[in-house]
């Protein structure tokens, strides 16, 4: 993978004058551009230039060429008066999946670093969440964005745009599998989504990871010894059989479910989803910390990280 390093001010200027195009803005964003708040980070210290708005993409384009900001953000909300962040109209439903914050990793990345392995894991998480949004919640206008160090899912169906925080919070719980369902044996709905999420976590766990998550060594060993049998029970729709396994019991099973729901809650940043006034990195803009293009993804299955490398990095 091409090196990830900070872009210089000169490289930022080169990017916005030679590579950035307004056609790289998502259509759903272009159509509502004048209703959005824009925020800029000019120095790398955070997006503290807020309350900006642009009537046309050309105005935005001029601004980007002139200022070559360190980072560019746009609101997920539409406002009648974006420059005051007032008269809220509606907001996209968004999910932020950051490769550096995944609860279980196959790699040794620490701090803010990411590699192709954890990015791929983040991509898989984005895919299963979108699949649940589609099949269980009947949403259709689902867009994937590469954020630089992970993925954003942006949903623009009318039915979700007007939702408030409480409803958005319930959707996060549902798609990530954050609460234990009252009946784990139902064949449809949340019960099934939850079993899928448990199976997914179980597949990725081993004894050490269970201990890291707060399990005592002896119990972790017992549970992992039954891994295949447990996965089989979950896939047959009988998650609760696990507590009948030799030496496991109800208490250990409950503890296991608590660990799973906690790990699931770290799959997405729930704060981002429930915040209807959030700003998100603008697709088409440069993530200067890692020199990657934040961009719309047309085909998530065949997404290539090469496409996210800006020209100046290839030439340097
Ligand atoms: Zn990694």
PDB file of C-alpha atoms and ligand atoms in Angstrom:
ATOM      1  CA  UNK A   1       0.000   0.000   0.000  1.00  0.00           C
ATOM      2  CA  UNK A   2       1.174   3.512  -0.870  1.00  0.00           C
ATOM      3  CA  UNK A   3       2.714   5.347   2.083  1.00  0.00           C
ATOM      4  CA  UNK A   4       0.354   7.275   4.370  1.00  0.00           C
ATOM      5  CA  UNK A   5       1.878  10.577   5.390  1.00  0.00           C
ATOM      6  CA  UNK A   6       0.886  14.173   5.929  1.00  0.00           C
ATOM      7  CA  UNK A   7       0.413  16.296   2.832  1.00  0.00           C
ATOM      8  CA  UNK A   8       2.408  19.538   2.573  1.00  0.00           C
ATOM      9  CA  UNK A   9       0.621  22.875   1.968  1.00  0.00           C
ATOM     10  CA  UNK A  10       2.064  22.838  -1.564  1.00  0.00           C
ATOM     11  CA  UNK A  11       0.620  19.378  -2.195  1.00  0.00           C
ATOM     12  CA  UNK A  12      -2.766  20.507  -0.888  1.00  0.00           C
ATOM     13  CA  UNK A  13      -2.693  23.405  -3.359  1.00  0.00           C
ATOM     14  CA  UNK A  14      -1.728  21.059  -6.156  1.00  0.00           C
ATOM     15  CA  UNK A  15      -4.574  18.715  -5.238  1.00  0.00           C
ATOM     16  CA  UNK A  16      -7.290  21.380  -5.216  1.00  0.00           C
ATOM     17  CA  UNK A  17      -6.064  23.192  -8.313  1.00  0.00           C
ATOM     18  CA  UNK A  18      -5.249  20.193 -10.511  1.00  0.00           C
ATOM     19  CA  UNK A  19      -7.130  17.145  -9.276  1.00  0.00           C
ATOM     20  CA  UNK A  20     -10.302  18.153  -7.426  1.00  0.00           C
ATOM     21  CA  UNK A  21     -13.451  18.325  -9.583  1.00  0.00           C
ATOM     22  CA  UNK A  22     -16.954  19.284  -8.594  1.00  0.00           C
ATOM     23  CA  UNK A  23     -18.199  16.198 -10.444  1.00  0.00           C
ATOM     24  CA  UNK A  24     -16.578  14.111  -7.718  1.00  0.00           C
ATOM     25  CA  UNK A  25     -19.097  15.467  -5.225  1.00  0.00           C
ATOM     26  CA  UNK A  26     -21.891  12.939  -4.660  1.00  0.00           C
ATOM     27  CA  UNK A  27     -25.108  13.765  -6.510  1.00  0.00           C
ATOM     28  CA  UNK A  28     -27.131  13.720  -3.304  1.00  0.00           C
ATOM     29  CA  UNK A  29     -24.757  16.334  -1.925  1.00  0.00           C
ATOM     30  CA  UNK A  30     -24.594  18.472  -5.053  1.00  0.00           C
ATOM     31  CA  UNK A  31     -28.390  18.778  -5.144  1.00  0.00           C
ATOM     32  CA  UNK A  32     -28.524  20.127  -1.607  1.00  0.00           C
ATOM     33  CA  UNK A  33     -25.216  21.976  -1.472  1.00  0.00           C
ATOM     34  CA  UNK A  34     -26.700  25.396  -0.692  1.00  0.00           C
ATOM     35  CA  UNK A  35     -28.563  24.007   2.344  1.00  0.00           C
ATOM     36  CA  UNK A  36     -25.456  22.617   4.035  1.00  0.00           C
ATOM     37  CA  UNK A  37     -23.046  24.052   6.530  1.00  0.00           C
ATOM     38  CA  UNK A  38     -19.381  23.751   5.528  1.00  0.00           C
ATOM     39  CA  UNK A  39     -16.523  23.613   7.976  1.00  0.00           C
ATOM     40  CA  UNK A  40     -12.804  23.943   7.307  1.00  0.00           C
ATOM     41  CA  UNK A  41      -9.660  22.997   9.060  1.00  0.00           C
ATOM     42  CA  UNK A  42      -6.941  25.321   7.783  1.00  0.00           C
ATOM     43  CA  UNK A  43      -4.072  24.316  10.042  1.00  0.00           C
ATOM     44  CA  UNK A  44      -4.543  20.642  10.965  1.00  0.00           C
ATOM     45  CA  UNK A  45      -5.867  21.495  14.418  1.00  0.00           C
ATOM     46  CA  UNK A  46      -9.519  20.712  13.731  1.00  0.00           C
ATOM     47  CA  UNK A  47     -12.461  22.168  11.810  1.00  0.00           C
ATOM     48  CA  UNK A  48     -12.820  25.491  13.627  1.00  0.00           C
ATOM     49  CA  UNK A  49     -13.831  27.590  10.618  1.00  0.00           C
ATOM     50  CA  UNK A  50     -17.562  26.818  10.807  1.00  0.00           C
ATOM     51  CA  UNK A  51     -20.848  28.358   9.603  1.00  0.00           C
ATOM     52  CA  UNK A  52     -19.779  28.622   5.961  1.00  0.00           C
ATOM     53  CA  UNK A  53     -22.165  28.163   3.103  1.00  0.00           C
ATOM     54  CA  UNK A  54     -21.979  28.176  -0.681  1.00  0.00           C
ATOM     55  CA  UNK A  55     -24.782  28.775  -3.115  1.00  0.00           C
ATOM     56  CA  UNK A  56     -23.137  27.046  -6.075  1.00  0.00           C
ATOM     57  CA  UNK A  57     -20.470  24.372  -6.541  1.00  0.00           C
ATOM     58  CA  UNK A  58     -18.407  26.976  -8.425  1.00  0.00           C
ATOM     59  CA  UNK A  59     -18.221  29.121  -5.285  1.00  0.00           C
ATOM     60  CA  UNK A  60     -17.030  26.119  -3.320  1.00  0.00           C
ATOM     61  CA  UNK A  61     -14.533  25.327  -6.049  1.00  0.00           C
ATOM     62  CA  UNK A  62     -13.068  28.857  -5.944  1.00  0.00           C
ATOM     63  CA  UNK A  63     -12.765  28.691  -2.185  1.00  0.00           C
ATOM     64  CA  UNK A  64     -10.967  25.328  -2.268  1.00  0.00           C
ATOM     65  CA  UNK A  65      -8.518  26.469  -4.938  1.00  0.00           C
ATOM     66  CA  UNK A  66      -7.748  29.665  -3.083  1.00  0.00           C
ATOM     67  CA  UNK A  67      -7.429  28.251   0.438  1.00  0.00           C
ATOM     68  CA  UNK A  68      -6.364  24.619  -0.135  1.00  0.00           C
ATOM     69  CA  UNK A  69      -7.602  23.706   3.345  1.00  0.00           C
ATOM     70  CA  UNK A  70      -6.129  20.935   5.455  1.00  0.00           C
ATOM     71  CA  UNK A  71      -9.581  19.338   5.728  1.00  0.00           C
ATOM     72  CA  UNK A  72     -13.092  20.036   4.460  1.00  0.00           C
ATOM     73  CA  UNK A  73     -16.369  19.001   6.093  1.00  0.00           C
ATOM     74  CA  UNK A  74     -20.033  19.316   5.165  1.00  0.00           C
ATOM     75  CA  UNK A  75     -23.054  18.964   7.408  1.00  0.00           C
ATOM     76  CA  UNK A  76     -25.215  15.863   7.220  1.00  0.00           C
ATOM     77  CA  UNK A  77     -28.035  18.293   7.969  1.00  0.00           C
ATOM     78  CA  UNK A  78     -29.888  20.563   5.599  1.00  0.00           C
ATOM     79  CA  UNK A  79     -30.836  23.974   6.969  1.00  0.00           C
ATOM     80  CA  UNK A  80     -32.890  26.818   5.703  1.00  0.00           C
ATOM     81  CA  UNK A  81     -30.101  29.034   7.065  1.00  0.00           C
ATOM     82  CA  UNK A  82     -26.916  26.968   6.991  1.00  0.00           C
ATOM     83  CA  UNK A  83     -24.684  29.976   7.715  1.00  0.00           C
ATOM     84  CA  UNK A  84     -26.364  30.243  11.112  1.00  0.00           C
ATOM     85  CA  UNK A  85     -26.953  26.521  11.540  1.00  0.00           C
ATOM     86  CA  UNK A  86     -30.613  27.416  12.044  1.00  0.00           C
ATOM     87  CA  UNK A  87     -33.986  26.218  10.764  1.00  0.00           C
ATOM     88  CA  UNK A  88     -32.999  22.580  10.581  1.00  0.00           C
ATOM     89  CA  UNK A  89     -34.884  20.796   7.807  1.00  0.00           C
ATOM     90  CA  UNK A  90     -33.592  17.212   7.873  1.00  0.00           C
ATOM     91  CA  UNK A  91     -30.450  15.088   8.071  1.00  0.00           C
ATOM     92  CA  UNK A  92     -28.947  12.073   6.401  1.00  0.00           C
ATOM     93  CA  UNK A  93     -28.678   8.948   8.519  1.00  0.00           C
ATOM     94  CA  UNK A  94     -24.957   8.216   8.766  1.00  0.00           C
ATOM     95  CA  UNK A  95     -22.652   5.532  10.111  1.00  0.00           C
ATOM     96  CA  UNK A  96     -18.980   6.086  10.768  1.00  0.00           C
ATOM     97  CA  UNK A  97     -16.815   2.973  10.649  1.00  0.00           C
ATOM     98  CA  UNK A  98     -13.228   3.796  11.466  1.00  0.00           C
ATOM     99  CA  UNK A  99     -10.605   1.113  10.829  1.00  0.00           C
ATOM    100  CA  UNK A 100      -8.461   2.380  13.694  1.00  0.00           C
ATOM    101  CA  UNK A 101     -11.299   1.941  16.216  1.00  0.00           C
ATOM    102  CA  UNK A 102     -12.455  -1.582  15.335  1.00  0.00           C
ATOM    103  CA  UNK A 103     -12.952  -3.683  18.496  1.00  0.00           C
ATOM    104  CA  UNK A 104     -11.235  -6.798  17.103  1.00  0.00           C
ATOM    105  CA  UNK A 105      -8.313  -6.585  14.730  1.00  0.00           C
ATOM    106  CA  UNK A 106      -6.312  -9.048  12.683  1.00  0.00           C
ATOM    107  CA  UNK A 107      -3.367  -6.659  12.480  1.00  0.00           C
ATOM    108  CA  UNK A 108      -1.081  -4.874  14.927  1.00  0.00           C
ATOM    109  CA  UNK A 109      -1.998  -1.307  13.992  1.00  0.00           C
ATOM    110  CA  UNK A 110      -1.923   1.073  16.945  1.00  0.00           C
ATOM    111  CA  UNK A 111      -2.656   4.758  17.432  1.00  0.00           C
ATOM    112  CA  UNK A 112      -4.045   6.357  14.325  1.00  0.00           C
ATOM    113  CA  UNK A 113      -2.454   3.882  11.926  1.00  0.00           C
ATOM    114  CA  UNK A 114      -4.405   1.688   9.549  1.00  0.00           C
ATOM    115  CA  UNK A 115      -3.374  -0.974   7.062  1.00  0.00           C
ATOM    116  CA  UNK A 116      -5.115  -2.858   4.291  1.00  0.00           C
ATOM    117  CA  UNK A 117      -6.208  -5.591   6.745  1.00  0.00           C
ATOM    118  CA  UNK A 118      -8.073  -3.343   9.175  1.00  0.00           C
ATOM    119  CA  UNK A 119      -9.433  -1.244   6.296  1.00  0.00           C
ATOM    120  CA  UNK A 120     -10.816  -4.429   4.781  1.00  0.00           C
ATOM    121  CA  UNK A 121     -12.374  -5.398   8.105  1.00  0.00           C
ATOM    122  CA  UNK A 122     -13.982  -1.950   8.281  1.00  0.00           C
ATOM    123  CA  UNK A 123     -15.256  -2.432   4.733  1.00  0.00           C
ATOM    124  CA  UNK A 124     -16.864  -5.745   5.746  1.00  0.00           C
ATOM    125  CA  UNK A 125     -18.564  -4.027   8.697  1.00  0.00           C
ATOM    126  CA  UNK A 126     -19.882  -1.330   6.342  1.00  0.00           C
ATOM    127  CA  UNK A 127     -21.241  -4.040   4.069  1.00  0.00           C
ATOM    128  CA  UNK A 128     -23.101  -5.984   6.769  1.00  0.00           C
ATOM    129  CA  UNK A 129     -24.604  -2.798   8.190  1.00  0.00           C
ATOM    130  CA  UNK A 130     -25.790  -1.687   4.751  1.00  0.00           C
ATOM    131  CA  UNK A 131     -27.188  -5.153   4.105  1.00  0.00           C
ATOM    132  CA  UNK A 132     -29.249  -4.930   7.304  1.00  0.00           C
ATOM    133  CA  UNK A 133     -30.443  -1.421   6.431  1.00  0.00           C
ATOM    134  CA  UNK A 134     -31.554  -2.751   3.073  1.00  0.00           C
ATOM    135  CA  UNK A 135     -33.110  -6.087   3.974  1.00  0.00           C
ATOM    136  CA  UNK A 136     -34.524  -5.373   7.442  1.00  0.00           C
ATOM    137  CA  UNK A 137     -35.329  -1.669   7.323  1.00  0.00           C
ATOM    138  CA  UNK A 138     -36.195  -1.459   3.606  1.00  0.00           C
ATOM    139  CA  UNK A 139     -33.864   1.476   2.916  1.00  0.00           C
ATOM    140  CA  UNK A 140     -32.558   1.975  -0.616  1.00  0.00           C
ATOM    141  CA  UNK A 141     -30.596   5.192  -0.976  1.00  0.00           C
ATOM    142  CA  UNK A 142     -27.452   3.943   0.703  1.00  0.00           C
ATOM    143  CA  UNK A 143     -24.126   5.498  -0.246  1.00  0.00           C
ATOM    144  CA  UNK A 144     -20.638   4.364   0.731  1.00  0.00           C
ATOM    145  CA  UNK A 145     -17.807   6.827   1.181  1.00  0.00           C
ATOM    146  CA  UNK A 146     -14.145   6.086   1.803  1.00  0.00           C
ATOM    147  CA  UNK A 147     -13.257   8.467   4.614  1.00  0.00           C
ATOM    148  CA  UNK A 148      -9.460   8.178   4.509  1.00  0.00           C
ATOM    149  CA  UNK A 149      -9.120   5.810   7.446  1.00  0.00           C
ATOM    150  CA  UNK A 150     -12.407   3.939   7.174  1.00  0.00           C
ATOM    151  CA  UNK A 151     -15.868   4.196   5.721  1.00  0.00           C
ATOM    152  CA  UNK A 152     -19.001   6.286   5.998  1.00  0.00           C
ATOM    153  CA  UNK A 153     -22.454   5.009   5.148  1.00  0.00           C
ATOM    154  CA  UNK A 154     -24.803   7.854   4.212  1.00  0.00           C
ATOM    155  CA  UNK A 155     -28.495   7.073   3.874  1.00  0.00           C
ATOM    156  CA  UNK A 156     -30.729   9.582   2.126  1.00  0.00           C
ATOM    157  CA  UNK A 157     -34.114   7.820   2.024  1.00  0.00           C
ATOM    158  CA  UNK A 158     -36.919  10.278   2.822  1.00  0.00           C
ATOM    159  CA  UNK A 159     -38.155   8.000   5.585  1.00  0.00           C
ATOM    160  CA  UNK A 160     -35.000   8.472   7.673  1.00  0.00           C
ATOM    161  CA  UNK A 161     -34.065  12.077   6.904  1.00  0.00           C
ATOM    162  CA  UNK A 162     -36.569  13.589   9.330  1.00  0.00           C
ATOM    163  CA  UNK A 163     -35.772  11.228  12.212  1.00  0.00           C
ATOM    164  CA  UNK A 164     -34.691  12.639  15.540  1.00  0.00           C
ATOM    165  CA  UNK A 165     -31.945  11.414  17.859  1.00  0.00           C
ATOM    166  CA  UNK A 166     -34.017   8.774  19.680  1.00  0.00           C
ATOM    167  CA  UNK A 167     -34.965   6.959  16.481  1.00  0.00           C
ATOM    168  CA  UNK A 168     -31.411   7.150  15.131  1.00  0.00           C
ATOM    169  CA  UNK A 169     -30.127   5.707  18.359  1.00  0.00           C
ATOM    170  CA  UNK A 170     -32.510   2.751  18.014  1.00  0.00           C
ATOM    171  CA  UNK A 171     -31.324   2.142  14.471  1.00  0.00           C
ATOM    172  CA  UNK A 172     -27.692   1.959  15.628  1.00  0.00           C
ATOM    173  CA  UNK A 173     -28.649  -0.546  18.327  1.00  0.00           C
ATOM    174  CA  UNK A 174     -30.509  -2.591  15.751  1.00  0.00           C
ATOM    175  CA  UNK A 175     -27.952  -2.735  12.963  1.00  0.00           C
ATOM    176  CA  UNK A 176     -24.891  -3.160  15.178  1.00  0.00           C
ATOM    177  CA  UNK A 177     -26.488  -5.659  17.585  1.00  0.00           C
ATOM    178  CA  UNK A 178     -25.935  -3.659  20.758  1.00  0.00           C
ATOM    179  CA  UNK A 179     -28.829  -4.940  22.885  1.00  0.00           C
ATOM    180  CA  UNK A 180     -29.748  -8.521  23.766  1.00  0.00           C
ATOM    181  CA  UNK A 181     -33.203  -9.270  22.311  1.00  0.00           C
ATOM    182  CA  UNK A 182     -35.896 -10.377  24.744  1.00  0.00           C
ATOM    183  CA  UNK A 183     -36.428 -13.492  22.637  1.00  0.00           C
ATOM    184  CA  UNK A 184     -33.296 -14.788  20.915  1.00  0.00           C
ATOM    185  CA  UNK A 185     -35.046 -17.562  19.008  1.00  0.00           C
ATOM    186  CA  UNK A 186     -37.290 -15.616  16.607  1.00  0.00           C
ATOM    187  CA  UNK A 187     -36.711 -16.395  12.945  1.00  0.00           C
ATOM    188  CA  UNK A 188     -37.134 -12.821  11.710  1.00  0.00           C
ATOM    189  CA  UNK A 189     -36.308  -9.260  12.633  1.00  0.00           C
ATOM    190  CA  UNK A 190     -33.868  -8.114  15.274  1.00  0.00           C
ATOM    191  CA  UNK A 191     -33.514 -11.533  16.883  1.00  0.00           C
ATOM    192  CA  UNK A 192     -31.999 -12.831  13.647  1.00  0.00           C
ATOM    193  CA  UNK A 193     -29.792  -9.772  13.121  1.00  0.00           C
ATOM    194  CA  UNK A 194     -28.484 -10.204  16.661  1.00  0.00           C
ATOM    195  CA  UNK A 195     -27.615 -13.877  16.105  1.00  0.00           C
ATOM    196  CA  UNK A 196     -25.735 -12.948  12.937  1.00  0.00           C
ATOM    197  CA  UNK A 197     -23.710 -10.342  14.828  1.00  0.00           C
ATOM    198  CA  UNK A 198     -22.957 -12.810  17.644  1.00  0.00           C
ATOM    199  CA  UNK A 199     -21.781 -15.411  15.122  1.00  0.00           C
ATOM    200  CA  UNK A 200     -19.564 -12.846  13.426  1.00  0.00           C
ATOM    201  CA  UNK A 201     -17.896 -11.828  16.690  1.00  0.00           C
ATOM    202  CA  UNK A 202     -17.566 -15.455  17.803  1.00  0.00           C
ATOM    203  CA  UNK A 203     -15.740 -16.311  14.570  1.00  0.00           C
ATOM    204  CA  UNK A 204     -13.196 -13.567  15.243  1.00  0.00           C
ATOM    205  CA  UNK A 205     -12.649 -14.316  18.928  1.00  0.00           C
ATOM    206  CA  UNK A 206      -9.995 -16.522  20.437  1.00  0.00           C
ATOM    207  CA  UNK A 207      -9.014 -17.225  24.018  1.00  0.00           C
ATOM    208  CA  UNK A 208      -6.682 -14.260  24.313  1.00  0.00           C
ATOM    209  CA  UNK A 209      -9.193 -11.807  22.857  1.00  0.00           C
ATOM    210  CA  UNK A 210     -11.864 -13.065  25.270  1.00  0.00           C
ATOM    211  CA  UNK A 211      -9.512 -12.535  28.197  1.00  0.00           C
ATOM    212  CA  UNK A 212      -8.693  -9.048  26.886  1.00  0.00           C
ATOM    213  CA  UNK A 213     -12.441  -8.399  26.815  1.00  0.00           C
ATOM    214  CA  UNK A 214     -12.716  -9.246  30.531  1.00  0.00           C
ATOM    215  CA  UNK A 215     -13.205 -13.019  30.677  1.00  0.00           C
ATOM    216  CA  UNK A 216     -11.376 -15.181  33.208  1.00  0.00           C
ATOM    217  CA  UNK A 217      -8.849 -17.482  31.534  1.00  0.00           C
ATOM    218  CA  UNK A 218     -10.524 -20.736  32.568  1.00  0.00           C
ATOM    219  CA  UNK A 219     -13.935 -19.666  31.216  1.00  0.00           C
ATOM    220  CA  UNK A 220     -12.442 -18.244  28.031  1.00  0.00           C
ATOM    221  CA  UNK A 221     -10.755 -21.599  27.419  1.00  0.00           C
ATOM    222  CA  UNK A 222     -13.998 -23.514  27.993  1.00  0.00           C
ATOM    223  CA  UNK A 223     -15.973 -21.257  25.683  1.00  0.00           C
ATOM    224  CA  UNK A 224     -13.407 -21.399  22.899  1.00  0.00           C
ATOM    225  CA  UNK A 225     -13.185 -25.192  23.172  1.00  0.00           C
ATOM    226  CA  UNK A 226     -16.857 -25.221  22.146  1.00  0.00           C
ATOM    227  CA  UNK A 227     -16.421 -22.652  19.369  1.00  0.00           C
ATOM    228  CA  UNK A 228     -17.537 -24.839  16.439  1.00  0.00           C
ATOM    229  CA  UNK A 229     -20.446 -26.327  18.359  1.00  0.00           C
ATOM    230  CA  UNK A 230     -21.529 -22.857  19.480  1.00  0.00           C
ATOM    231  CA  UNK A 231     -21.337 -21.422  15.959  1.00  0.00           C
ATOM    232  CA  UNK A 232     -23.412 -24.335  14.726  1.00  0.00           C
ATOM    233  CA  UNK A 233     -26.054 -23.682  17.411  1.00  0.00           C
ATOM    234  CA  UNK A 234     -26.181 -19.972  16.506  1.00  0.00           C
ATOM    235  CA  UNK A 235     -26.545 -20.719  12.799  1.00  0.00           C
ATOM    236  CA  UNK A 236     -29.410 -23.106  13.536  1.00  0.00           C
ATOM    237  CA  UNK A 237     -31.082 -20.242  15.398  1.00  0.00           C
ATOM    238  CA  UNK A 238     -30.486 -21.647  18.876  1.00  0.00           C
ATOM    239  CA  UNK A 239     -28.039 -19.274  20.477  1.00  0.00           C
ATOM    240  CA  UNK A 240     -29.347 -20.193  23.931  1.00  0.00           C
ATOM    241  CA  UNK A 241     -28.061 -23.786  23.597  1.00  0.00           C
ATOM    242  CA  UNK A 242     -24.614 -22.426  24.461  1.00  0.00           C
ATOM    243  CA  UNK A 243     -25.545 -22.220  28.133  1.00  0.00           C
ATOM    244  CA  UNK A 244     -26.232 -25.961  28.177  1.00  0.00           C
ATOM    245  CA  UNK A 245     -22.669 -26.744  27.083  1.00  0.00           C
ATOM    246  CA  UNK A 246     -20.398 -28.517  29.522  1.00  0.00           C
ATOM    247  CA  UNK A 247     -19.179 -26.110  32.219  1.00  0.00           C
ATOM    248  CA  UNK A 248     -20.719 -22.954  30.726  1.00  0.00           C
ATOM    249  CA  UNK A 249     -24.119 -22.277  32.298  1.00  0.00           C
ATOM    250  CA  UNK A 250     -26.424 -19.280  32.371  1.00  0.00           C
ATOM    251  CA  UNK A 251     -24.081 -16.868  34.136  1.00  0.00           C
ATOM    252  CA  UNK A 252     -21.170 -17.374  31.745  1.00  0.00           C
ATOM    253  CA  UNK A 253     -23.536 -17.165  28.791  1.00  0.00           C
ATOM    254  CA  UNK A 254     -24.901 -13.825  30.042  1.00  0.00           C
ATOM    255  CA  UNK A 255     -21.385 -12.531  30.521  1.00  0.00           C
ATOM    256  CA  UNK A 256     -20.514 -13.640  27.016  1.00  0.00           C
ATOM    257  CA  UNK A 257     -23.527 -11.773  25.613  1.00  0.00           C
ATOM    258  CA  UNK A 258     -22.466  -8.650  27.502  1.00  0.00           C
ATOM    259  CA  UNK A 259     -19.005  -8.865  25.984  1.00  0.00           C
ATOM    260  CA  UNK A 260     -20.483  -9.336  22.502  1.00  0.00           C
ATOM    261  CA  UNK A 261     -22.836  -6.366  22.771  1.00  0.00           C
ATOM    262  CA  UNK A 262     -20.004  -4.194  24.050  1.00  0.00           C
ATOM    263  CA  UNK A 263     -17.750  -5.204  21.144  1.00  0.00           C
ATOM    264  CA  UNK A 264     -20.627  -4.631  18.697  1.00  0.00           C
ATOM    265  CA  UNK A 265     -21.140  -1.149  20.106  1.00  0.00           C
ATOM    266  CA  UNK A 266     -17.580  -0.337  19.000  1.00  0.00           C
ATOM    267  CA  UNK A 267     -18.214  -1.279  15.370  1.00  0.00           C
ATOM    268  CA  UNK A 268     -19.666   2.122  14.581  1.00  0.00           C
ATOM    269  CA  UNK A 269     -19.311   5.452  16.329  1.00  0.00           C
ATOM    270  CA  UNK A 270     -22.875   5.772  17.625  1.00  0.00           C
ATOM    271  CA  UNK A 271     -22.360   9.428  18.573  1.00  0.00           C
ATOM    272  CA  UNK A 272     -21.985  10.283  14.899  1.00  0.00           C
ATOM    273  CA  UNK A 273     -25.231   8.546  13.923  1.00  0.00           C
ATOM    274  CA  UNK A 274     -27.414  10.176  16.551  1.00  0.00           C
ATOM    275  CA  UNK A 275     -26.016  13.685  16.022  1.00  0.00           C
ATOM    276  CA  UNK A 276     -28.316  15.328  13.460  1.00  0.00           C
ATOM    277  CA  UNK A 277     -25.996  18.349  13.181  1.00  0.00           C
ATOM    278  CA  UNK A 278     -22.801  16.429  12.601  1.00  0.00           C
ATOM    279  CA  UNK A 279     -20.263  17.491  10.014  1.00  0.00           C
ATOM    280  CA  UNK A 280     -18.567  14.765   7.964  1.00  0.00           C
ATOM    281  CA  UNK A 281     -15.481  14.890   5.818  1.00  0.00           C
ATOM    282  CA  UNK A 282     -16.515  16.012   2.333  1.00  0.00           C
ATOM    283  CA  UNK A 283     -16.360  13.275  -0.310  1.00  0.00           C
ATOM    284  CA  UNK A 284     -13.863  14.491  -2.976  1.00  0.00           C
ATOM    285  CA  UNK A 285     -11.762  16.357  -0.392  1.00  0.00           C
ATOM    286  CA  UNK A 286      -8.236  15.491   0.703  1.00  0.00           C
ATOM    287  CA  UNK A 287      -7.554  13.796   4.054  1.00  0.00           C
ATOM    288  CA  UNK A 288      -4.256  15.587   4.578  1.00  0.00           C
ATOM    289  CA  UNK A 289      -3.095  13.613   7.628  1.00  0.00           C
ATOM    290  CA  UNK A 290      -2.763  10.451   5.552  1.00  0.00           C
ATOM    291  CA  UNK A 291      -2.743  11.913   1.989  1.00  0.00           C
ATOM    292  CA  UNK A 292      -5.809  10.081   0.792  1.00  0.00           C
ATOM    293  CA  UNK A 293      -8.858  11.195  -1.129  1.00  0.00           C
ATOM    294  CA  UNK A 294     -12.123  10.952   0.750  1.00  0.00           C
ATOM    295  CA  UNK A 295     -14.391   9.638  -1.996  1.00  0.00           C
ATOM    296  CA  UNK A 296     -17.671   8.095  -3.055  1.00  0.00           C
ATOM    297  CA  UNK A 297     -17.524   4.362  -3.644  1.00  0.00           C
ATOM    298  CA  UNK A 298     -19.541   2.982  -6.510  1.00  0.00           C
ATOM    299  CA  UNK A 299     -18.806  -0.705  -6.017  1.00  0.00           C
ATOM    300  CA  UNK A 300     -18.005  -1.587  -2.409  1.00  0.00           C
ATOM    301  CA  UNK A 301     -17.229  -5.227  -3.286  1.00  0.00           C
ATOM    302  CA  UNK A 302     -14.490  -4.289  -5.713  1.00  0.00           C
ATOM    303  CA  UNK A 303     -13.188  -1.178  -4.041  1.00  0.00           C
ATOM    304  CA  UNK A 304      -9.513  -0.507  -4.696  1.00  0.00           C
ATOM    305  CA  UNK A 305      -7.435   1.589  -2.289  1.00  0.00           C
ATOM    306  CA  UNK A 306      -5.241   2.618  -5.230  1.00  0.00           C
ATOM    307  CA  UNK A 307      -8.058   4.869  -6.413  1.00  0.00           C
ATOM    308  CA  UNK A 308      -7.810   6.889  -3.189  1.00  0.00           C
ATOM    309  CA  UNK A 309      -4.169   7.877  -3.678  1.00  0.00           C
ATOM    310  CA  UNK A 310      -3.817  11.500  -4.838  1.00  0.00           C
ATOM    311  CA  UNK A 311      -1.610  12.192  -7.838  1.00  0.00           C
ATOM    312  CA  UNK A 312       1.003  14.148  -5.877  1.00  0.00           C
ATOM    313  CA  UNK A 313       1.773  11.060  -3.787  1.00  0.00           C
ATOM    314  CA  UNK A 314       2.302   8.917  -6.873  1.00  0.00           C
ATOM    315  CA  UNK A 315       4.685  11.541  -8.287  1.00  0.00           C
ATOM    316  CA  UNK A 316       6.689  12.141  -5.103  1.00  0.00           C
TER     317      UNK A 316
HETATM  318 ZN1  LIG B   1      -4.248  -2.545  10.506  1.00  0.00          ZN
END
